[in-house]
CSV table of C-alpha atoms in Angstrom, one decimal:
chain,number,residue,atom,x,y,z
A,1242,MET,CA,-2.6,-37.6,15.1
A,1243,ASN,CA,-2.9,-40.2,12.3
A,1244,VAL,CA,-0.8,-41.0,9.7
A,1245,VAL,CA,-3.0,-41.3,6.5
A,1246,GLN,CA,-0.9,-42.0,3.7
A,1247,GLU,CA,2.7,-42.8,2.8
A,1248,GLU,CA,3.8,-42.2,-0.9
A,1249,ASN,CA,7.5,-43.7,-0.3
A,1250,ALA,CA,10.3,-43.6,2.0
A,1251,ARG,CA,10.7,-39.8,1.4
A,1252,LEU,CA,7.3,-38.7,2.2
A,1253,ARG,CA,4.9,-39.1,5.4
A,1254,TRP,CA,1.3,-37.6,5.2
A,1255,VAL,CA,-0.4,-36.6,8.4
A,1256,THR,CA,-3.6,-35.2,9.5
A,1257,LEU,CA,-4.1,-33.0,12.6
A,1258,ASN,CA,-8.0,-32.9,12.5
A,1259,SER,CA,-10.2,-34.5,14.9
A,1260,THR,CA,-13.9,-34.8,15.8
A,1261,GLU,CA,-13.2,-32.4,19.0
A,1262,ALA,CA,-11.6,-29.9,16.6
A,1263,THR,CA,-14.8,-29.9,14.4
A,1264,VAL,CA,-17.1,-29.3,17.5
A,1265,ASP,CA,-14.9,-26.6,18.8
A,1266,GLU,CA,-14.7,-24.8,15.3
A,1267,GLY,CA,-18.9,-24.8,15.2
A,1268,ALA,CA,-18.6,-23.4,18.6
A,1269,THR,CA,-16.2,-20.6,17.6
A,1270,ILE,CA,-18.4,-19.6,14.5
A,1271,ILE,CA,-21.6,-19.5,16.6
A,1272,GLN,CA,-19.9,-17.2,19.0
A,1273,GLY,CA,-18.5,-14.8,16.5
A,1274,LEU,CA,-21.8,-14.7,14.7
A,1275,GLN,CA,-23.3,-13.8,18.1
A,1276,GLN,CA,-21.0,-11.0,18.5
A,1277,THR,CA,-21.2,-7.0,17.8
A,1278,PRO,CA,-19.7,-6.7,15.3
A,1279,LYS,CA,-20.3,-10.2,14.0
A,1280,THR,CA,-16.9,-12.1,13.2
A,1281,LEU,CA,-15.8,-15.3,11.6
A,1282,PRO,CA,-12.4,-17.0,12.2
A,1283,CYS,CA,-10.1,-16.4,9.3
A,1284,GLN,CA,-8.7,-19.9,8.9
A,1285,TYR,CA,-12.1,-20.5,6.9
A,1286,PHE,CA,-10.9,-18.6,4.0
A,1287,TYR,CA,-8.4,-21.6,3.2
A,1288,ASP,CA,-10.2,-24.6,1.8
A,1289,ASP,CA,-8.7,-25.5,-1.6
A,1290,ARG,CA,-10.4,-22.6,-3.6
A,1291,GLY,CA,-9.4,-20.1,-1.1
A,1292,SER,CA,-5.8,-21.2,-1.2
A,1293,GLN,CA,-5.9,-21.0,-4.9
A,1294,LEU,CA,-7.1,-17.4,-4.8
A,1295,PHE,CA,-4.7,-16.4,-2.2
A,1296,GLU,CA,-1.8,-17.7,-4.7
A,1297,GLN,CA,-3.4,-15.3,-7.3
A,1298,ILE,CA,-3.5,-12.4,-4.8
A,1299,CYS,CA,0.2,-12.7,-4.3
A,1300,ASP,CA,1.1,-12.0,-7.9
A,1301,LEU,CA,-1.2,-8.8,-8.2
A,1302,PRO,CA,0.7,-5.6,-8.8
A,1303,GLU,CA,-1.1,-4.0,-5.7
A,1304,TYR,CA,0.1,-6.7,-3.2
A,1305,TYR,CA,3.5,-5.8,-2.4
A,1306,PRO,CA,4.2,-8.1,0.6
A,1307,THR,CA,4.8,-11.3,-1.4
A,1308,ARG,CA,7.4,-9.8,-3.9
A,1309,THR,CA,9.1,-7.7,-1.2
A,1310,GLU,CA,9.5,-10.8,1.3
A,1311,GLN,CA,10.5,-12.9,-1.7
A,1312,ALA,CA,13.4,-10.3,-2.6
A,1313,ILE,CA,14.6,-10.2,1.0
A,1314,LEU,CA,14.9,-14.3,1.0
A,1315,GLU,CA,16.6,-14.3,-2.4
A,1316,THR,CA,19.2,-12.0,-0.8
A,1317,TYR,CA,19.7,-13.5,2.6
A,1318,ALA,CA,18.5,-17.2,2.4
A,1319,PRO,CA,22.2,-18.1,2.1
A,1320,GLU,CA,23.1,-16.4,5.2
A,1321,ILE,CA,20.1,-17.9,7.1
A,1322,ALA,CA,21.3,-21.5,6.2
A,1323,GLN,CA,24.8,-20.5,7.4
A,1324,LEU,CA,23.8,-18.9,10.6
A,1325,THR,CA,21.6,-22.0,11.6
A,1326,GLY,CA,23.6,-24.7,10.2
A,1327,ALA,CA,21.9,-27.9,9.3
A,1328,CYS,CA,18.1,-28.0,10.7
A,1329,GLU,CA,14.8,-29.4,9.9
A,1330,LEU,CA,12.5,-26.7,8.4
A,1331,VAL,CA,8.9,-26.7,9.6
A,1332,GLU,CA,6.5,-24.1,8.1
A,1333,LEU,CA,3.4,-22.9,9.2
A,1334,GLY,CA,0.8,-22.0,6.7
A,1335,SER,CA,2.9,-23.3,3.8
A,1336,GLY,CA,0.5,-22.9,1.0
A,1337,SER,CA,2.7,-23.6,-2.4
A,1338,SER,CA,6.0,-23.1,-0.6
A,1339,ARG,CA,6.8,-20.6,-3.2
A,1340,LYS,CA,9.1,-18.4,-1.0
A,1341,THR,CA,10.4,-21.4,0.9
A,1342,ARG,CA,11.8,-23.0,-1.9
A,1343,LEU,CA,14.7,-20.1,-1.7
A,1344,LEU,CA,15.4,-21.8,1.7
A,1345,LEU,CA,15.3,-25.1,0.5
A,1346,GLU,CA,17.6,-24.2,-2.1
A,1347,ALA,CA,20.1,-22.5,0.2
A,1348,TYR,CA,20.1,-25.6,2.7
A,1349,SER,CA,20.4,-28.1,0.0
A,1350,GLN,CA,23.5,-26.3,-1.2
A,1351,ALA,CA,24.9,-26.3,2.2
A,1352,ASN,CA,24.0,-29.5,3.9
A,1353,GLU,CA,23.7,-33.2,2.7
A,1354,HIS,CA,20.2,-33.8,4.3
A,1355,LEU,CA,17.1,-31.8,3.6
A,1356,GLN,CA,14.2,-32.3,6.0
A,1357,TYR,CA,11.0,-30.0,5.6
A,1358,CYS,CA,7.8,-30.2,7.4
A,1359,PRO,CA,4.9,-28.1,5.6
A,1360,ILE,CA,1.9,-27.3,7.5
A,1361,ASP,CA,-1.5,-26.0,6.0
A,1362,VAL,CA,-5.2,-26.3,6.8
A,1363,SER,CA,-5.7,-27.0,2.8
A,1364,ALA,CA,-4.8,-30.4,2.4
A,1365,GLY,CA,-5.2,-30.2,-1.6
A,1366,ILE,CA,-2.6,-27.6,-2.0
A,1367,LEU,CA,-0.2,-29.5,0.6
A,1368,LYS,CA,-0.2,-32.6,-1.4
A,1369,THR,CA,0.2,-30.8,-4.6
A,1370,THR,CA,3.3,-29.0,-3.4
A,1371,ALA,CA,4.8,-31.8,-1.5
A,1372,LEU,CA,4.7,-34.0,-4.5
A,1373,GLU,CA,6.4,-31.1,-6.6
A,1374,LEU,CA,8.9,-30.6,-3.9
A,1375,LEU,CA,9.9,-34.2,-3.8
A,1376,ARG,CA,10.5,-34.3,-7.5
A,1377,GLN,CA,12.4,-31.0,-7.4
A,1378,TYR,CA,14.6,-31.9,-4.5
A,1379,PRO,CA,15.9,-35.6,-4.8
A,1380,LYS,CA,17.7,-35.7,-1.4
A,1381,LEU,CA,14.7,-33.9,0.4
A,1382,LYS,CA,12.6,-36.0,3.1
A,1383,LEU,CA,9.2,-34.4,3.8
A,1384,CYS,CA,6.5,-34.8,6.4
A,1385,GLY,CA,3.1,-33.1,5.3
A,1386,LEU,CA,1.1,-31.9,8.3
A,1387,ALA,CA,-2.7,-31.1,7.3
A,1388,GLY,CA,-4.3,-29.1,10.1
A,1389,THR,CA,-4.1,-25.6,12.0
A,1390,TYR,CA,-1.3,-23.6,13.5
A,1391,GLU,CA,-2.5,-24.6,16.9
A,1392,GLN,CA,-2.8,-28.1,16.2
A,1393,ALA,CA,0.6,-28.3,14.6
A,1394,LEU,CA,2.4,-26.6,17.3
A,1395,ASP,CA,0.8,-28.7,19.9
A,1396,GLN,CA,1.1,-31.9,17.7
A,1397,LEU,CA,4.6,-31.7,15.9
A,1398,PRO,CA,6.4,-35.1,15.4
A,1399,PRO,CA,9.7,-35.4,16.9
A,1400,ALA,CA,12.6,-33.8,14.8
A,1401,GLU,CA,14.6,-36.2,12.6
A,1402,MET,CA,17.3,-33.9,12.8
A,1403,GLU,CA,19.3,-32.4,15.8
A,1404,ASN,CA,18.3,-28.9,14.9
A,1405,ARG,CA,14.9,-27.3,14.0
A,1406,MET,CA,13.8,-24.3,12.4
A,1407,LEU,CA,10.0,-23.0,12.7
A,1408,ILE,CA,9.2,-20.8,9.8
A,1409,PHE,CA,6.2,-18.4,9.9
A,1410,LEU,CA,6.2,-16.1,6.7
A,1411,GLY,CA,4.0,-13.7,4.8
A,1412,SER,CA,3.3,-11.7,7.8
A,1413,THR,CA,0.5,-14.1,8.8
A,1414,ILE,CA,1.2,-13.2,12.5
A,1415,GLY,CA,-0.6,-10.0,11.6
A,1416,ASN,CA,-3.8,-11.9,11.4
A,1417,LEU,CA,-3.6,-12.4,15.0
A,1418,ASN,CA,-4.9,-9.6,17.7
A,1419,GLN,CA,-2.5,-9.0,20.6
A,1420,ARG,CA,-4.0,-11.5,23.0
A,1421,GLU,CA,-3.8,-14.2,20.1
A,1422,CYS,CA,-0.3,-13.3,19.2
A,1423,ASP,CA,1.0,-13.7,22.7
A,1424,ARG,CA,-0.8,-17.0,22.8
A,1425,PHE,CA,0.8,-18.2,19.6
A,1426,LEU,CA,4.4,-16.7,20.7
A,1427,LYS,CA,3.8,-18.9,23.8
A,1428,GLN,CA,3.0,-21.9,21.8
A,1429,VAL,CA,6.5,-21.3,19.6
A,1430,GLN,CA,8.3,-21.0,22.6
A,1431,THR,CA,7.0,-24.4,24.1
A,1432,ALA,CA,7.3,-26.2,20.7
A,1433,LEU,CA,11.1,-25.1,20.3
A,1434,LYS,CA,13.9,-26.5,22.6
A,1435,PRO,CA,16.6,-23.9,23.5
A,1436,GLY,CA,18.9,-23.3,20.8
A,1437,GLU,CA,16.4,-23.9,18.0
A,1438,PHE,CA,15.3,-21.0,15.5
A,1439,PHE,CA,12.0,-19.2,14.6
A,1440,LEU,CA,12.0,-17.2,11.1
A,1441,LEU,CA,9.4,-14.6,10.9
A,1442,GLY,CA,8.2,-12.4,8.3
A,1443,VAL,CA,6.3,-9.3,8.9
A,1444,ASP,CA,4.5,-6.4,7.1
A,1445,LEU,CA,5.8,-2.9,8.5
A,1446,GLN,CA,3.8,0.3,9.0
A,1447,LYS,CA,3.7,2.5,6.1
A,1448,ASP,CA,1.6,4.8,4.0
A,1449,PRO,CA,-1.9,3.9,4.4
A,1450,ALA,CA,-2.7,4.6,0.7
A,1451,ILE,CA,-0.3,1.8,-0.2
A,1452,LEU,CA,-1.8,-0.5,2.4
A,1453,GLU,CA,-5.7,0.0,1.3
A,1454,ALA,CA,-4.6,-0.6,-2.2
A,1455,ALA,CA,-3.0,-3.8,-1.5
A,1456,TYR,CA,-6.4,-5.1,-0.2
A,1457,ASN,CA,-8.7,-3.5,-2.8
A,1458,ASP,CA,-7.0,-4.6,-5.9
A,1459,ALA,CA,-8.5,-3.6,-9.2
A,1460,GLN,CA,-9.2,-7.2,-10.6
A,1461,GLY,CA,-11.1,-8.0,-7.4
A,1462,VAL,CA,-9.4,-11.2,-6.4
A,1463,THR,CA,-9.0,-10.0,-2.9
A,1464,ALA,CA,-12.9,-9.2,-2.9
A,1465,ALA,CA,-13.3,-13.0,-4.2
A,1466,PHE,CA,-11.3,-14.3,-1.6
A,1467,ASN,CA,-13.1,-12.7,1.5
A,1468,LEU,CA,-16.3,-13.8,-0.2
A,1469,ASN,CA,-14.9,-17.3,-0.4
A,1470,ILE,CA,-15.1,-17.8,3.2
A,1471,LEU,CA,-18.9,-17.7,2.9
A,1472,SER,CA,-18.7,-20.4,0.3
A,1473,HIS,CA,-16.7,-22.5,2.5
A,1474,LEU,CA,-19.2,-22.3,5.3
A,1475,ASN,CA,-21.7,-23.2,2.9
A,1476,TRP,CA,-20.4,-26.4,2.1
A,1477,ARG,CA,-18.8,-27.3,5.4
A,1478,PHE,CA,-21.8,-26.5,7.6
A,1479,GLN,CA,-24.6,-26.8,5.2
A,1480,SER,CA,-25.3,-22.8,5.3
A,1481,ASN,CA,-27.2,-20.8,2.8
A,1482,PHE,CA,-25.1,-17.6,2.4
A,1483,ASP,CA,-25.8,-15.8,-0.8
A,1484,LEU,CA,-22.7,-14.4,-2.0
A,1485,ASP,CA,-24.6,-11.9,-4.1
A,1486,ARG,CA,-26.1,-10.2,-0.9
A,1487,PHE,CA,-22.6,-9.3,0.5
A,1488,LYS,CA,-19.9,-7.0,-0.5
A,1489,HIS,CA,-16.0,-6.9,0.4
A,1490,TRP,CA,-14.9,-4.0,2.3
A,1491,ALA,CA,-11.5,-3.3,3.6
A,1492,PHE,CA,-9.9,-0.2,5.1
A,1493,TYR,CA,-6.9,0.8,7.2
A,1494,ASN,CA,-7.3,1.6,11.0
A,1495,PRO,CA,-4.7,4.2,12.0
A,1496,VAL,CA,-5.4,3.8,15.7
A,1497,ASP,CA,-4.5,-0.1,15.8
A,1498,HIS,CA,-2.2,0.0,12.8
A,1499,GLN,CA,-4.2,-2.7,10.8
A,1500,ILE,CA,-5.9,-3.5,7.8
A,1501,GLU,CA,-9.6,-4.6,8.6
A,1502,MET,CA,-11.4,-6.9,6.0
A,1503,HIS,CA,-15.3,-7.1,6.4
A,1504,LEU,CA,-18.3,-8.5,4.4
A,1505,ARG,CA,-21.2,-6.1,4.4
A,1506,SER,CA,-24.7,-7.5,4.2
A,1507,LEU,CA,-26.5,-5.4,1.3
A,1508,GLU,CA,-29.7,-6.1,2.8
A,1509,THR,CA,-31.7,-7.4,5.7
A,1510,GLN,CA,-31.3,-11.1,5.7
A,1511,THR,CA,-31.2,-14.4,7.7
A,1512,VAL,CA,-28.7,-17.1,7.2
A,1513,ALA,CA,-29.0,-20.8,8.4
A,1514,LEU,CA,-26.2,-22.9,9.4
A,1515,LYS,CA,-27.8,-26.1,9.2
A,1516,THR,CA,-25.0,-28.4,10.5
A,1517,LEU,CA,-24.6,-26.2,13.5
A,1518,GLY,CA,-28.3,-25.7,14.3
A,1519,PHE,CA,-27.8,-22.0,14.4
A,1520,ASP,CA,-29.5,-19.1,12.6
A,1521,THR,CA,-28.2,-15.4,12.2
A,1522,THR,CA,-30.0,-12.3,11.2
A,1523,LEU,CA,-28.2,-9.4,9.5
A,1524,GLN,CA,-29.5,-5.8,8.8
A,1525,ALA,CA,-28.6,-4.0,5.7
A,1526,GLY,CA,-25.3,-2.3,6.1
A,1527,GLU,CA,-24.2,-4.5,8.8
A,1528,SER,CA,-20.7,-6.3,8.2
A,1529,ILE,CA,-19.2,-9.6,9.3
A,1530,HIS,CA,-15.5,-8.8,10.6
A,1531,THR,CA,-13.4,-11.7,8.6
A,1532,GLU,CA,-9.7,-10.4,9.3
A,1533,ILE,CA,-7.1,-8.1,10.4
A,1534,SER,CA,-3.8,-7.8,9.0
A,1535,ARG,CA,-1.7,-5.9,11.5
A,1536,LYS,CA,1.3,-3.7,10.8
A,1537,PHE,CA,4.4,-3.7,12.9
A,1538,HIS,CA,6.9,-1.3,14.4
A,1539,LEU,CA,10.2,-3.5,14.5
A,1540,PRO,CA,11.7,-2.3,17.7
A,1541,THR,CA,8.3,-3.0,19.6
A,1542,LEU,CA,8.0,-6.4,18.0
A,1543,VAL,CA,11.7,-7.1,18.9
A,1544,GLU,CA,10.8,-6.6,22.4
A,1545,THR,CA,7.7,-8.7,22.3
A,1546,LEU,CA,9.6,-11.6,20.9
A,1547,GLU,CA,12.2,-11.2,23.8
A,1548,THR,CA,9.4,-11.8,26.2
A,1549,PHE,CA,8.9,-15.0,25.0
A,1550,ALA,CA,12.7,-15.9,24.9
A,1551,LEU,CA,13.0,-15.7,21.3
A,1552,GLN,CA,15.9,-13.6,20.6
A,1553,PRO,CA,16.3,-11.9,17.1
A,1554,LEU,CA,19.7,-12.7,15.9
A,1555,GLN,CA,19.3,-10.7,12.8
A,1556,VAL,CA,16.8,-8.4,11.3
A,1557,TRP,CA,16.6,-7.9,7.2
A,1558,THR,CA,14.6,-5.4,5.6
A,1559,ASP,CA,14.1,-4.2,2.1
A,1560,PRO,CA,15.3,-0.9,0.8
A,1561,ASN,CA,12.0,0.8,1.2
A,1562,HIS,CA,11.5,-0.7,4.9
A,1563,TRP,CA,8.1,-1.9,3.9
A,1564,PHE,CA,8.6,-5.7,5.1
A,1565,GLY,CA,11.0,-7.3,8.0
A,1566,LEU,CA,12.4,-10.7,8.3
A,1567,LEU,CA,13.6,-11.8,11.6
A,1568,LEU,CA,15.6,-14.7,12.5
A,1569,CYS,CA,15.2,-15.6,16.1
A,1570,GLN,CA,16.7,-18.1,18.5
A,1571,ARG,CA,14.9,-19.9,21.2
A,1572,GLN,CA,16.6,-18.9,24.4
A,1573,CYS,CA,17.1,-20.9,27.6
A,1574,ILE,CA,14.4,-19.9,30.4
A,1575,SER,CA,15.1,-20.0,34.0
A,1576,ASP,CA,13.8,-23.7,34.7
A,1577,GLU,CA,15.6,-24.9,31.6
A,1578,CYS,CA,19.0,-23.7,32.3
A,1579,PRO,CA,21.7,-26.1,33.5
């Protein structure tokens, strides 16, 4: 972990990227493109351009998750601040922090000190948002971390307040399969001390027509976001993906209760990833699986969280029960109990 910039006494800037991480990332890409079906890690959606496209997706009429979760937070943010008391807010995948501002507002009203640690793989949007927030909240201290969730959970700086709440909104947890989800929740358990909090937003199971419309918007923004993963690989690894030779494909898988996003090859083609010294051939009609978005059953999710010593204290949903927000508290496990 290296502190790379410090704007003033209220802002600390940390990068979590490393040479070792870059090597691991390349190996993951090669492994994914050698599988059947081929896959790419969804973290590569989020270069600066990808982050901008995702912000546009959040405003689309078909894409209900952002506005639904935001409405829940508008109603219950003051209650969340009351339940946890003063605490440092640490957000995974912060982006523009648009929904988190509702929490910052609630905590600023309730407490003298305001500490926020946004974490995002896009250093550009992280820096822009950090400076906006410092102007908006005069008593805010902010530590921006540029890196992945895994890096952040392993390398969190020591808390500057006695209590901490880890925030994971937008149902981003749905992008993890069950094995990855279990590993992530184990990291959350390890990163939090007993008594600290975990705020989790999740998309719930509903009519497949509503789900498929949300990932196939009429304006084609989600398609551009999906294709941008290839643009990211092109500049990062000197690849030669031709975006015009791929098409966005998203559908609901009712067996696994998840949306699946793919990029379908429109013709037989060979792509070179020069930096990685790797070529891959796609047949016409073959797809690269880029993302899943799992849709949750609340009682089952509560049981899973409890397995990792994360006890839901309160669960809120919207009137349609399309989205859920869970405030969990890290419980003491056997070897931690006095």
